[in-house]
Short mmCIF file of C-alpha atoms in Angstrom, two decimals:
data_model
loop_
_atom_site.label_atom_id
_atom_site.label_comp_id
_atom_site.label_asym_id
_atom_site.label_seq_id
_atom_site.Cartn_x
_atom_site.Cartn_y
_atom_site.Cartn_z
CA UNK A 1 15.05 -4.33 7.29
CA UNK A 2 17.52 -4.83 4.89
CA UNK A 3 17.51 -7.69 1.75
CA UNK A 4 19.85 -8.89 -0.93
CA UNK A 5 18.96 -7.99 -4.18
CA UNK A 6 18.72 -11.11 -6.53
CA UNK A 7 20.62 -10.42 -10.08
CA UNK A 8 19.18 -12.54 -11.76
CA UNK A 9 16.53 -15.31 -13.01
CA UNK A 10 19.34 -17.80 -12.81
CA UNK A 11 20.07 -17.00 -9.10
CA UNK A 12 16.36 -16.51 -8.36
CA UNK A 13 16.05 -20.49 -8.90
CA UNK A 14 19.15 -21.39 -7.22
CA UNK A 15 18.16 -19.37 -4.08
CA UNK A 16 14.64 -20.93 -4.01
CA UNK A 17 15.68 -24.20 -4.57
CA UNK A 18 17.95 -23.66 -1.49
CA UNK A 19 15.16 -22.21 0.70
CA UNK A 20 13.00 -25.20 -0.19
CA UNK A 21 15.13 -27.17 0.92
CA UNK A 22 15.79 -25.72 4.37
CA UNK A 23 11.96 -25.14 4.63
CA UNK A 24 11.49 -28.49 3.87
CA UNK A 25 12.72 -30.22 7.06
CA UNK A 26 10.54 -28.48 9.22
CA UNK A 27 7.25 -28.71 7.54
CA UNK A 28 5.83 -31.07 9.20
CA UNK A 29 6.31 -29.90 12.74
CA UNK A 30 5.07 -26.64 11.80
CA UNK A 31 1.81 -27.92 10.39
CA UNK A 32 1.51 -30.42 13.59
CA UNK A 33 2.30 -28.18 15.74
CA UNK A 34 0.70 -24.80 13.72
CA UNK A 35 3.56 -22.95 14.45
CA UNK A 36 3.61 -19.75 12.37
CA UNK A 37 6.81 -19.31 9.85
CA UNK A 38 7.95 -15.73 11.09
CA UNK A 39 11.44 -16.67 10.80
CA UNK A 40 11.21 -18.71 7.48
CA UNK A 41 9.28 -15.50 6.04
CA UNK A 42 11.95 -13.40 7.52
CA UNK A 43 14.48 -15.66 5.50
CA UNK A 44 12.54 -15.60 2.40
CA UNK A 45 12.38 -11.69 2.64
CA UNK A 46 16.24 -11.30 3.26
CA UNK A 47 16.95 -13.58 0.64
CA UNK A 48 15.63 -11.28 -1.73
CA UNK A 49 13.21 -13.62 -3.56
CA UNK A 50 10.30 -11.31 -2.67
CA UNK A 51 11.58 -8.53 -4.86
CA UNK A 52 12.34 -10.61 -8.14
CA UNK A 53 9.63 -9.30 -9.89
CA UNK A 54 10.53 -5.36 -9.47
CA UNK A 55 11.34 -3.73 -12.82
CA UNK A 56 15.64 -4.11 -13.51
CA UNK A 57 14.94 0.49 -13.99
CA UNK A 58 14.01 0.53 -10.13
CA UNK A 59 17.38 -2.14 -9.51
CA UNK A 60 15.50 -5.33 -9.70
CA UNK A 61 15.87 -8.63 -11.13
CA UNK A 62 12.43 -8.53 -13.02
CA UNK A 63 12.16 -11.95 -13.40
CA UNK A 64 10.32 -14.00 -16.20
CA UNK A 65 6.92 -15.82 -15.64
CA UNK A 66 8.58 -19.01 -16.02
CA UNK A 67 11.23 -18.42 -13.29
CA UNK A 68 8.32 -16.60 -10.95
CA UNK A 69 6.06 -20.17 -11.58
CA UNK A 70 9.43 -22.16 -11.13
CA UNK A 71 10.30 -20.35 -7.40
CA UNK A 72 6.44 -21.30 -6.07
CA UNK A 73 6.80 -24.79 -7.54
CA UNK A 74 10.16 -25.75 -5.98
CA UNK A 75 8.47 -23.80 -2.26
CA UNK A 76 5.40 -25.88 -2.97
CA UNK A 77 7.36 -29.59 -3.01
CA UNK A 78 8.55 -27.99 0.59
CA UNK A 79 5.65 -26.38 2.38
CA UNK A 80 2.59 -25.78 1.06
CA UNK A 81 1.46 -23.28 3.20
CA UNK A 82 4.61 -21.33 3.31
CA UNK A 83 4.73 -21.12 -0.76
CA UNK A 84 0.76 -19.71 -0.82
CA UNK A 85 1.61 -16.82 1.87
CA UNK A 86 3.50 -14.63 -0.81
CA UNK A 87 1.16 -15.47 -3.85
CA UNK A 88 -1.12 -12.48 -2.90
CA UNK A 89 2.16 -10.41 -2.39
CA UNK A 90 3.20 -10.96 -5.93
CA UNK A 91 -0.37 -9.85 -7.18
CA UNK A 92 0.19 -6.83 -5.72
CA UNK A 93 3.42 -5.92 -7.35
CA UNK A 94 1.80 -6.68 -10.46
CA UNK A 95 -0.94 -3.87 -9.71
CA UNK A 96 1.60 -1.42 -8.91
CA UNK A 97 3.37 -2.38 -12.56
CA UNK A 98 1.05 -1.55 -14.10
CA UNK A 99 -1.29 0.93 -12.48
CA UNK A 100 1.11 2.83 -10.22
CA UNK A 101 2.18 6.44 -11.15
CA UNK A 102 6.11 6.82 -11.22
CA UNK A 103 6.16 8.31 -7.43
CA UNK A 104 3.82 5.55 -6.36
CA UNK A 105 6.72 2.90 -8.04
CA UNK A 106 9.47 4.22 -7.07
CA UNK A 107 8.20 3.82 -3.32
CA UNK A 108 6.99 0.42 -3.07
CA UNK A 109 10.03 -0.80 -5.78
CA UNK A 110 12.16 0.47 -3.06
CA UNK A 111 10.11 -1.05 -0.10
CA UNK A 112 10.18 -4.52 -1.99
CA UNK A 113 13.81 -4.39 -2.36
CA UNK A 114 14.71 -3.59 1.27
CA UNK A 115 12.66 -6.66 2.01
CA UNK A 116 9.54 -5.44 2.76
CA UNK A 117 6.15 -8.22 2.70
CA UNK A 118 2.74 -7.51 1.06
CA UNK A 119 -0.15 -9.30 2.37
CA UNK A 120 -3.55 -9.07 1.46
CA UNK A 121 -7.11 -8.01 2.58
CA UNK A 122 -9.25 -8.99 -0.73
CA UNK A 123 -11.54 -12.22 -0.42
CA UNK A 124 -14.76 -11.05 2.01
CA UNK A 125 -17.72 -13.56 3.34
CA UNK A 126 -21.29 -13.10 3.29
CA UNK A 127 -21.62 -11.64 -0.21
CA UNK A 128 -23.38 -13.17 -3.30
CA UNK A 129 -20.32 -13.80 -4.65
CA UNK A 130 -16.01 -13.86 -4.37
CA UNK A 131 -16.47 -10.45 -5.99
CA UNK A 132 -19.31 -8.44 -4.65
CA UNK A 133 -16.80 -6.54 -2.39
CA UNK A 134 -17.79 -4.11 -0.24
CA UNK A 135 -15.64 -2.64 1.74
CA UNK A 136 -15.16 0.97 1.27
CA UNK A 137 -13.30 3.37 0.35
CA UNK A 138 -14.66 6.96 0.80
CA UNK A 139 -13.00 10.11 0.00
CA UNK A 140 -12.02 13.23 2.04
CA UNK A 141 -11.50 16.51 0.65
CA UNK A 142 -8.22 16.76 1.71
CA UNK A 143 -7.82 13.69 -1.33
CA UNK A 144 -7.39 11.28 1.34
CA UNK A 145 -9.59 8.07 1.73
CA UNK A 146 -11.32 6.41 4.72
CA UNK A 147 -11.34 2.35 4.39
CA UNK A 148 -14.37 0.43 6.17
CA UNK A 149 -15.04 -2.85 6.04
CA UNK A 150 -14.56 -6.63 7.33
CA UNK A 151 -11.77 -9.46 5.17
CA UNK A 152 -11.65 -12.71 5.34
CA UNK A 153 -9.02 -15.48 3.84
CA UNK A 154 -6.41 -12.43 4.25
CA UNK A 155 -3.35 -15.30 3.50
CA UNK A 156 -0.04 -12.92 4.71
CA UNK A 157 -1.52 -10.45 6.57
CA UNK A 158 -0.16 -11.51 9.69
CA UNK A 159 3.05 -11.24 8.64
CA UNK A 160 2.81 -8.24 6.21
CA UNK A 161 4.89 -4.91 6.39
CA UNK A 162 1.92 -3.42 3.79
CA UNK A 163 -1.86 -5.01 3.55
CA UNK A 164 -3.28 -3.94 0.26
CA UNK A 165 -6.87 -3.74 0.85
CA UNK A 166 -9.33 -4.28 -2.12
CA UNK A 167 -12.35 -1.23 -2.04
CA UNK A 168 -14.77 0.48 -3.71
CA UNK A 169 -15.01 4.17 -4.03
CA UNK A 170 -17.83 6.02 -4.36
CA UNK A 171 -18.43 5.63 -8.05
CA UNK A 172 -18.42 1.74 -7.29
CA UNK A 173 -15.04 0.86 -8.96
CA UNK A 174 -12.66 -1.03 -7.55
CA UNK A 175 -9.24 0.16 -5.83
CA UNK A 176 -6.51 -1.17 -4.07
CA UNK A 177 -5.60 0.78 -1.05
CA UNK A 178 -1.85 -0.21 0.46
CA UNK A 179 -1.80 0.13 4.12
CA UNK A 180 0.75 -0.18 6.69
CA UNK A 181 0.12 -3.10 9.08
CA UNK A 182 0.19 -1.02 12.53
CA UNK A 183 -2.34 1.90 10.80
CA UNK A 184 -4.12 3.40 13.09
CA UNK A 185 -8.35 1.36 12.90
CA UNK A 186 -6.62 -2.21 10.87
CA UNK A 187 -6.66 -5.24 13.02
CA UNK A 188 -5.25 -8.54 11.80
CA UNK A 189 -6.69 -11.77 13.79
CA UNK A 190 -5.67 -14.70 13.73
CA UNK A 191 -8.50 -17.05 13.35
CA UNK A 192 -7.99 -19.09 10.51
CA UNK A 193 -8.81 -23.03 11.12
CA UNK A 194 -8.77 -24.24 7.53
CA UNK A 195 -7.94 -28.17 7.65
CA UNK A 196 -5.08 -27.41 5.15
CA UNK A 197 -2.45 -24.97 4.82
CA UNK A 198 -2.86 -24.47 8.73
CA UNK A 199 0.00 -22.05 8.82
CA UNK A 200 -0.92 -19.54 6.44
CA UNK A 201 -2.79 -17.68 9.06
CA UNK A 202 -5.55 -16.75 6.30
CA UNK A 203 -7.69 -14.89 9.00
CA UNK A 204 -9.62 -11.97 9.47
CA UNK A 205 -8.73 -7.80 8.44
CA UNK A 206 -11.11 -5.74 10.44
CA UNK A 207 -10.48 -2.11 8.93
CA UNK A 208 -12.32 0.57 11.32
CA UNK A 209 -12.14 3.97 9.97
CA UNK A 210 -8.27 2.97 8.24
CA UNK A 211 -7.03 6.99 7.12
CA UNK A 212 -5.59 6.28 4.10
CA UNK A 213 -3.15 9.57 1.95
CA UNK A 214 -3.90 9.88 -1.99
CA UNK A 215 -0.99 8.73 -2.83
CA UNK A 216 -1.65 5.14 -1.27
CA UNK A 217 -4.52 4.21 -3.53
CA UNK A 218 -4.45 2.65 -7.00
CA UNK A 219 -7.06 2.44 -9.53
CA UNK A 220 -7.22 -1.19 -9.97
CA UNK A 221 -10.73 -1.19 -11.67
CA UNK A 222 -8.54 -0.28 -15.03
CA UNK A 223 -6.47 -3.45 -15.04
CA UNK A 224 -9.56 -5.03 -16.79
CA UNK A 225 -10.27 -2.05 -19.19
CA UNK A 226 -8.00 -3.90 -21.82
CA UNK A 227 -5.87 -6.66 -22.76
CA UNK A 228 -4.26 -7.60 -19.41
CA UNK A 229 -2.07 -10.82 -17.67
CA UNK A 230 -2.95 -9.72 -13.65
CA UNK A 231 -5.83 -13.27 -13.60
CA UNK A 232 -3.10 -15.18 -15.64
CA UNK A 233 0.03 -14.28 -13.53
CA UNK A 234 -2.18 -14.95 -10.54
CA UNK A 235 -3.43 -18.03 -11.71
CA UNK A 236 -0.11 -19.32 -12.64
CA UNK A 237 1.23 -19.23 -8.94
CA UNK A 238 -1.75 -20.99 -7.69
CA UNK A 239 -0.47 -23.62 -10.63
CA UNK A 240 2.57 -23.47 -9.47
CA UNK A 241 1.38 -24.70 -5.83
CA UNK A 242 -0.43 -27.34 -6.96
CA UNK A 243 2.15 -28.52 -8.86
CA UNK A 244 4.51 -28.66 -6.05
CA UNK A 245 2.31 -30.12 -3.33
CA UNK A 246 1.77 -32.95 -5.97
CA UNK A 247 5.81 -33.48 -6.62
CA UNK A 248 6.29 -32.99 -3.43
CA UNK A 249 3.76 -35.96 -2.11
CA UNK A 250 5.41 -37.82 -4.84
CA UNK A 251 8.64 -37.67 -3.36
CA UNK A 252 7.54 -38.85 0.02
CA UNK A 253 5.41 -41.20 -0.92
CA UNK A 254 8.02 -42.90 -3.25
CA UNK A 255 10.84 -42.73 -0.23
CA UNK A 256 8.25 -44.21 2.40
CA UNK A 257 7.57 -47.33 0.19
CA UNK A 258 11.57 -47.72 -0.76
CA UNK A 259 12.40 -47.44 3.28
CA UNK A 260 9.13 -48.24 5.32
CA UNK A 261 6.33 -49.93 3.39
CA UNK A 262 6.36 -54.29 3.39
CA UNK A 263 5.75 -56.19 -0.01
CA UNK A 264 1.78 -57.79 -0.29
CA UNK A 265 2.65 -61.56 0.56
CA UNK A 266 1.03 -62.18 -2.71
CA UNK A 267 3.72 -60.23 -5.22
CA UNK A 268 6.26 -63.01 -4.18
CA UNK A 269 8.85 -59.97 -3.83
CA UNK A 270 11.58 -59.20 -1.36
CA UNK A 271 10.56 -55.32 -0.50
CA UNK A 272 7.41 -53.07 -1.45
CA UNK A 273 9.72 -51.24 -3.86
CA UNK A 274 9.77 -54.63 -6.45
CA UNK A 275 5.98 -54.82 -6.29
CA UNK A 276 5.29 -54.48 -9.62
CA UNK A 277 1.68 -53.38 -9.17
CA UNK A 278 3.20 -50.79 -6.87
CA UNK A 279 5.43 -49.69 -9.73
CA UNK A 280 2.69 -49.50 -12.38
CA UNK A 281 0.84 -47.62 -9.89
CA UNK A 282 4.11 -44.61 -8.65
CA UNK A 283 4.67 -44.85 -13.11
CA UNK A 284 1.02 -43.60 -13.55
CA UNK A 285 1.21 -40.71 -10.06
CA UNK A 286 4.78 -39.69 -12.26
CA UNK A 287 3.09 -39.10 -15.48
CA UNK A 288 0.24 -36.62 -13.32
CA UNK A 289 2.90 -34.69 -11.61
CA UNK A 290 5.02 -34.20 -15.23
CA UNK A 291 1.89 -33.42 -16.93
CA UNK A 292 1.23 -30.97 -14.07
CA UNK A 293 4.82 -29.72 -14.63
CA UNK A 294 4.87 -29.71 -18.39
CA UNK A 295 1.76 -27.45 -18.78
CA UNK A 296 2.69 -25.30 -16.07
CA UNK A 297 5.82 -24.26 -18.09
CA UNK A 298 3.64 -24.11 -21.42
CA UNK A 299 1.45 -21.40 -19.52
CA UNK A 300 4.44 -19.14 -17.73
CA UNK A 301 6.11 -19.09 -21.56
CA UNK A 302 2.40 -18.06 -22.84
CA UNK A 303 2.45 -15.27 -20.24
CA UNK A 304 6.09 -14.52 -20.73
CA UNK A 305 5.32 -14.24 -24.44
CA UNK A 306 2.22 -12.29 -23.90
CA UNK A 307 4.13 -9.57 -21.78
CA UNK A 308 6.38 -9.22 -24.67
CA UNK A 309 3.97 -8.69 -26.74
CA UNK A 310 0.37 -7.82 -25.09
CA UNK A 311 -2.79 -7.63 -27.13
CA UNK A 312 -6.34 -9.12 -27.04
CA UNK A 313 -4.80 -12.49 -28.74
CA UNK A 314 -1.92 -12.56 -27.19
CA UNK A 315 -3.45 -12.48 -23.11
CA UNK A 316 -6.25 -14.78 -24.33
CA UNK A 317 -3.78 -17.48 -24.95
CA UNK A 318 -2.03 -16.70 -21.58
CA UNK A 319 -5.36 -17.00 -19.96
CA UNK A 320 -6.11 -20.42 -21.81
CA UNK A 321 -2.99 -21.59 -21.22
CA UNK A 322 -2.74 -20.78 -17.42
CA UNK A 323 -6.48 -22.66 -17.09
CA UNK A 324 -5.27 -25.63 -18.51
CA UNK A 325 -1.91 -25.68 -15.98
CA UNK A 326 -4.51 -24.69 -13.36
CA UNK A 327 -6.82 -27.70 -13.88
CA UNK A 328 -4.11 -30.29 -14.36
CA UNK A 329 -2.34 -28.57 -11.50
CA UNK A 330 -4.90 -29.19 -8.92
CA UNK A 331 -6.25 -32.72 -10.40
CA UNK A 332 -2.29 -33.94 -9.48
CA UNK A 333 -2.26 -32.43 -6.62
CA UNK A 334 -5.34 -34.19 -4.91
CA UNK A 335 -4.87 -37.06 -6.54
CA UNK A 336 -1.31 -38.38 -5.98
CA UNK A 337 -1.41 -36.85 -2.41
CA UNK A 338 -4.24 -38.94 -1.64
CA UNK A 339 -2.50 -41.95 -3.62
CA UNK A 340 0.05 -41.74 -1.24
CA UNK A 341 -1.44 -43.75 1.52
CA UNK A 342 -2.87 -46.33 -1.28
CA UNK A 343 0.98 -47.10 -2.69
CA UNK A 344 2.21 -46.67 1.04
CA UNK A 345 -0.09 -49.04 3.24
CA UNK A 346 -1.61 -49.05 6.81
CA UNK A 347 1.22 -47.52 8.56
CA UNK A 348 1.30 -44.14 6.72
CA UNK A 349 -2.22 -43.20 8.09
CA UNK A 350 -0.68 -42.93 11.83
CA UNK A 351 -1.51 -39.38 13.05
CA UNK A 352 2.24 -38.93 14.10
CA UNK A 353 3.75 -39.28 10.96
CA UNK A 354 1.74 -36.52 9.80
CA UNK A 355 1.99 -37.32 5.80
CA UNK A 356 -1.83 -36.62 5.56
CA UNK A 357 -0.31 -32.82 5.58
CA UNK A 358 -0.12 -33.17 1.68
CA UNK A 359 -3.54 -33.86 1.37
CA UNK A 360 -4.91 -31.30 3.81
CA UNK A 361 -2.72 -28.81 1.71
CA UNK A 362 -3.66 -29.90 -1.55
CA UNK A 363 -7.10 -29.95 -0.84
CA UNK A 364 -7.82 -26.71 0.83
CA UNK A 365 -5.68 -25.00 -1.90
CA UNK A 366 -7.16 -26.32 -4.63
CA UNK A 367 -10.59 -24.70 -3.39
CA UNK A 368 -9.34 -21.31 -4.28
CA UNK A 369 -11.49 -21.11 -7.12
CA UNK A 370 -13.30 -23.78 -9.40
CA UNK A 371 -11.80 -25.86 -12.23
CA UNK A 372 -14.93 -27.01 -13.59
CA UNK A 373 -15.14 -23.09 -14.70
CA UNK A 374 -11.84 -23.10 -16.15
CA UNK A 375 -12.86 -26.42 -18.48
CA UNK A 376 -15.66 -23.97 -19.23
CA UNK A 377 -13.69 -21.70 -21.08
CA UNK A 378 -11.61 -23.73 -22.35
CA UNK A 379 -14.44 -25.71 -24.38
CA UNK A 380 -16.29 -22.52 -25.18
CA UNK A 381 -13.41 -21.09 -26.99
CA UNK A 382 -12.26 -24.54 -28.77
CA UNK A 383 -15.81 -24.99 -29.71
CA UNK A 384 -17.33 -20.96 -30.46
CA UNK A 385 -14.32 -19.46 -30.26
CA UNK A 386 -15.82 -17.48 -27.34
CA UNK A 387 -13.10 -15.33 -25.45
CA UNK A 388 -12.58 -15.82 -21.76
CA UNK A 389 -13.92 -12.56 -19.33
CA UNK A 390 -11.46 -10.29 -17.94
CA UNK A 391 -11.30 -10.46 -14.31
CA UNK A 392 -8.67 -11.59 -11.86
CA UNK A 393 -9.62 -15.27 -11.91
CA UNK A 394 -8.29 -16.35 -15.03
#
């Protein structure tokens, strides 16, 4: 596989904004149809947008927060299933940042930049909670591993060149094991039926007895042993989805009324577009989506700032500020998708027109992980002053 390598943050967002667009037309047949996005994928890999975040020492772009949050945002407006597969995959560059030994860098830096996909074998079902993982990872004496254990939710697995596989070793701690799709014991089914984001193929990662070298493994348990921006960076692509699944539903929603939609007999209007109960209503769905927009930029600068700069302070205000995108974020997305069949009338409920597609998206997506938690640390600090946790989720 070969890639291009992006230069720049400046033709990162010119090259997404073109691949939303060409993603964009055939959204909805995918979804309808749950055709899987190989070839898109395969376009988004060659395109090089998959290796913006790669260090400019090991040739890449190294992109800020704000143009990482941007390139989801503008794939989001397009397809919201096809802008969550990579999400996980940019996670998983960050853990190589900044837990990877130089060797262990320069090898995935280069796989990234030749095109290469992470997916992602993290989420599992049947525990007490998202993070009582236990798959795991035993040793060898040879300092190899062994990886057992069951995945579910494994968004981009299916269509990954590397699955990094979140384990615990013997001493309980967490590690991320990066394994090769076709290893030897690592089955990938395809047996995700989520409502929303049907394409995603967020199924199941069976790992029997995966061999895994020394060299694979990363000890992602220290992420969280000090100040650290893995939740927030995370976090801020979910935003980013939202975001763009609400813009997005915005869009089609306001062209539907303008070319389909009739005026109530009772506004006295010519088309549905003069209504002006229709306008107060598109005037109020517009100030959601900016709102979503404008603190989703607030949060990438607060992580952008924080990376320049990283202490306690510094990657608690990323983590508040990212929260705060988050919640608005998924509020606009649920809302002004399901607005658009309110503004829109009878006729945009038909099965065949398939504009129900933002809502699925927005509302499976936004499950991910719960606002009302977020608001929760958002008033404890305002109001104690209390820190938020370190973990992934925030």
């Amino acid at each position: 596989m070969s890639a291009h390598v992006i230069a720049d943050d400046a033709e990162a967002l010119a090259v997404a904004a073109s691949l939303a667009e060409e993603f964009r037309a055939g959204a909805s047949a995918r979804d309808t149809e749950r055709r899987l996005p190989r070839a898109e994928l395969d376009r988004l890999s060659a395109s090089g947008l998959l290796a913006v975040t790669v260090p400019a020492d090991h040739g890449g772009a190294d992109v800020s927060a704000l143009t990482l949050a941007e390139i989801f945002r503008l794939l989001g407006t397009a397809d919201g299933s096809l802008a969550q597969i990579p999400q996980s995959h940019f996670a998983y560059v960050s853990v190589i940042r900044r837990q990877g030994t130089e060797e262990q860098r320069k090898f995935f830096f280069a796989e990234l930049l030749a095109g290469r996909r992470f997916g992602n074998a993290q989420s599992e079902a049947g525990g007490k909670h998202v993070q009582d993982i236990r798959t795991r990872l035993e040793s060898r004496p040879d300092g190899s591993y062994v990886l057992t254990g069951v995945k579910h939710y494994s968004t981009g697995a299916l269509f990954a060149d590397w699955i990094p596989v979140l384990a615990r070793a013997e001493d309980d701690r967490l590690h991320v094991a990066y394994v090769p799709s076709d290893a030897p014991g690592l089955s990938v089914i395809d047996d995700w039926d989520g409502l929303g984001q049907r394409t995603t193929a967020s199924g199941t990662v069976r790992l029997d007895g995966v061999a895994v070298p020394g060299d694979r493994v990363l000890p992602h348990h220290l992420t969280f042993e000090g100040p650290q921006l893995h939740g927030a960076v995370a976090q801020l692509l979910h935003s980013a989805i939202d975001a763009g699944i609400a813009a997005g539903a915005l869009a089609e929603a306001a062209e539907f009324v303008r070319t389909k939609s009739r005026p109530w007999f009772e506004s006295g209007v010519e088309a549905a577009a003069e209504d002006p109960l229709l306008i107060q209503r598109f005037g109020e769905l517009d100030l959601e989506v900016r709102a979503s927009q404008a603190l989703l930029r607030e949060a990438a600068r607060s992580v952008d700032a924080a990376r320049a700069d990283l202490t306690d302070d510094t990657a608690v205000e990323a983590s508040l500020a990212v929260a705060a995108a988050k919640v608005q974020a998924a509020r606009a997305a649920v809302e002004v998708s399901s607005a658009l069949f309110e503004v829109s009338g009878t006729r945009s409920a038909l099965h065949s027109l398939n504009l129900h597609r933002h809502w699925r998206d927005a509302r499976t997506h936004t499950l991910h992980d719960p606002t009302r938690w977020k608001i929760q640390h958002l008033g404890r600090f305002v109001l104690n002053g209390t820190r938020p946790p370190r973990h992934g989720l925030l």
